[in-house]
Amino acid sequence: MVLARSALQDLRDVVSRSAQPTTKLCDLVADWRAETEQRLHPLGITLDWRISMEDMPMPVSAEVSLNLSRILREAITNMLRHAQQANRVTIRTALEQDYLFLSVEDNGLGLPLGGAKPHRGMSSMNARAVALGASLAWQPVEPHGCRVGLKMPLANLSPENAGETAAAEPLS
């Protein structure tokens, strides 16, 4: 059921995002919040959404918007599938020093010793991050849980820079 909903949302995104060449970052973040709340609330999982940026009117190209949305959606899907006993998800978005930061953190059992084994969802997220010139990392959270973090140069949001992505430094 989760997979079917995710596929349907991906299809909706392709149709709606391709119809408009750009989206404001503030509108994109609002869409992310609404979709994530809609997925988590029926399952009794609390969403803690933290935005460390004021107004975000900068334009985001349709391709960048689609890739960022799919990375976030896959992070939530992975949490729902693998984060046993999670009852809270914290999502942080921030604009700092010419970068967009996005992280998804759960309070589930966390990553297995030695880290998570790569799977199709993680590979897809990594491929999308590379296409965006972003870095993506999975980290354990103390005392338990997992965090997925994305760091992307703000210059890569801009439609005029689409296809000329600058590489992000690794998350620290």
C-alpha positions as semicolon CSV with decimal commas, in nm:
position;residue;x (nm);y (nm);z (nm)
1;M;0,000;0,000;0,000
2;V;0,284;0,239;0,090
3;L;0,457;0,163;-0,240
4;A;0,138;0,224;-0,439
5;R;0,081;0,560;-0,267
6;S;0,441;0,660;-0,328
7;A;0,417;0,567;-0,697
8;L;0,093;0,762;-0,732
9;Q;0,248;1,066;-0,565
10;D;0,551;1,040;-0,796
11;L;0,317;1,041;-1,096
12;R;0,131;1,345;-0,962
13;D;0,463;1,523;-0,910
14;V;0,579;1,454;-1,264
15;V;0,255;1,589;-1,409
16;S;0,228;1,898;-1,187
17;R;0,598;1,989;-1,179
18;S;0,645;1,954;-1,554
19;A;0,350;2,187;-1,612
20;Q;0,533;2,470;-1,435
21;P;0,898;2,545;-1,510
22;T;0,976;2,667;-1,157
23;T;0,838;2,646;-0,805
24;K;0,922;2,875;-0,515
25;L;1,124;2,696;-0,249
26;C;0,875;2,809;0,018
27;D;0,588;2,646;-0,175
28;L;0,789;2,328;-0,225
29;V;0,866;2,303;0,149
30;A;0,497;2,360;0,230
31;D;0,403;2,076;-0,009
32;W;0,660;1,848;0,156
33;R;0,521;1,920;0,499
34;A;0,159;1,856;0,396
35;E;0,246;1,528;0,220
36;T;0,462;1,403;0,507
37;E;0,197;1,488;0,767
38;Q;-0,061;1,307;0,554
39;R;0,159;0,994;0,549
40;L;0,259;0,992;0,917
41;H;-0,052;1,110;1,102
42;P;-0,273;0,805;1,028
43;L;0,006;0,581;1,162
44;G;0,029;0,771;1,490
45;I;0,378;0,902;1,413
46;T;0,445;1,256;1,534
47;L;0,599;1,496;1,281
48;D;0,832;1,761;1,421
49;W;0,899;2,002;1,133
50;R;1,175;2,258;1,190
51;I;1,241;2,529;0,935
52;S;1,550;2,744;0,990
53;M;1,483;2,997;0,718
54;E;1,249;3,288;0,683
55;D;1,099;3,358;0,343
56;M;1,226;3,132;0,065
57;P;1,102;3,287;-0,259
58;M;1,394;3,159;-0,468
59;P;1,290;2,960;-0,775
60;V;1,351;2,586;-0,798
61;S;1,354;2,417;-1,138
62;A;1,101;2,140;-1,206
63;E;1,376;1,877;-1,228
64;V;1,538;1,985;-0,899
65;S;1,198;2,004;-0,731
66;L;1,111;1,653;-0,846
67;N;1,444;1,506;-0,732
68;L;1,434;1,674;-0,390
69;S;1,073;1,562;-0,339
70;R;1,158;1,204;-0,430
71;I;1,458;1,198;-0,195
72;L;1,240;1,317;0,093
73;R;0,961;1,074;0,002
74;E;1,204;0,781;-0,012
75;A;1,358;0,881;0,323
76;I;1,010;0,871;0,479
77;T;0,929;0,541;0,306
78;N;1,253;0,390;0,438
79;M;1,171;0,510;0,787
80;L;0,825;0,354;0,768
81;R;0,970;0,022;0,646
82;H;1,284;-0,008;0,855
83;A;1,269;0,215;1,165
84;Q;1,105;-0,029;1,400
85;Q;0,935;0,130;1,701
86;A;0,968;0,484;1,562
87;N;0,694;0,717;1,682
88;R;0,852;1,052;1,595
89;V;1,010;1,198;1,282
90;T;1,196;1,527;1,285
91;I;1,251;1,705;0,955
92;R;1,481;2,004;0,939
93;T;1,523;2,241;0,647
94;A;1,774;2,524;0,657
95;L;1,953;2,768;0,431
96;E;2,306;2,829;0,558
97;Q;2,624;2,955;0,393
98;D;2,500;2,908;0,036
99;Y;2,362;2,559;0,103
100;L;2,022;2,398;0,143
101;F;2,018;2,144;0,424
102;L;1,743;1,885;0,458
103;S;1,745;1,611;0,720
104;V;1,501;1,339;0,822
105;E;1,554;1,186;1,166
106;D;1,357;0,911;1,339
107;N;1,364;0,767;1,689
108;G;1,344;0,403;1,583
109;L;1,595;0,129;1,658
110;G;1,860;0,289;1,437
111;L;2,108;0,158;1,187
112;P;2,246;-0,194;1,222
113;L;2,605;-0,229;1,340
114;G;2,831;-0,160;1,045
115;G;2,572;0,067;0,884
116;A;2,279;0,004;0,657
117;K;2,320;-0,233;0,366
118;P;2,259;-0,047;0,042
119;H;1,921;-0,120;-0,116
120;R;1,731;0,011;-0,415
121;G;1,581;0,306;-0,226
122;M;1,918;0,422;-0,095
123;S;2,075;0,381;-0,439
124;S;1,797;0,586;-0,595
125;M;1,838;0,858;-0,332
126;N;2,215;0,869;-0,393
127;A;2,170;0,890;-0,771
128;R;1,926;1,180;-0,732
129;A;2,161;1,357;-0,490
130;V;2,450;1,321;-0,736
131;A;2,230;1,462;-1,015
132;L;2,162;1,763;-0,790
133;G;2,528;1,812;-0,702
134;A;2,433;1,733;-0,342
135;S;2,583;1,510;-0,077
136;L;2,373;1,259;0,114
137;A;2,464;1,073;0,433
138;W;2,305;0,826;0,675
139;Q;2,406;0,856;1,039
140;P;2,305;0,686;1,363
141;V;2,133;0,906;1,622
142;E;2,200;0,867;1,995
143;P;2,052;0,704;2,195
144;H;1,872;0,541;1,900
145;G;1,742;0,630;1,558
146;C;1,870;0,725;1,216
147;R;1,928;1,053;1,034
148;V;1,943;1,105;0,658
149;G;2,100;1,438;0,567
150;L;2,124;1,622;0,237
151;K;2,350;1,920;0,164
152;M;2,308;2,099;-0,168
153;P;2,457;2,424;-0,303
154;L;2,184;2,689;-0,334
155;A;2,315;2,776;-0,679
156;N;2,186;2,437;-0,797
157;L;1,824;2,531;-0,718
158;S;1,818;2,799;-0,983
159;P;1,670;2,711;-1,321
160;E;1,947;2,897;-1,503
161;N;2,200;2,668;-1,333
162;A;2,013;2,345;-1,409
163;G;2,252;2,096;-1,563
164;E;2,555;2,289;-1,438
165;T;2,549;2,161;-1,083
166;A;2,821;2,250;-0,838
167;A;2,925;1,967;-0,611
168;A;2,845;1,987;-0,243
169;E;3,109;1,918;0,016
170;P;3,038;1,612;0,229
171;L;2,814;1,660;0,531
172;S;3,009;1,716;0,848
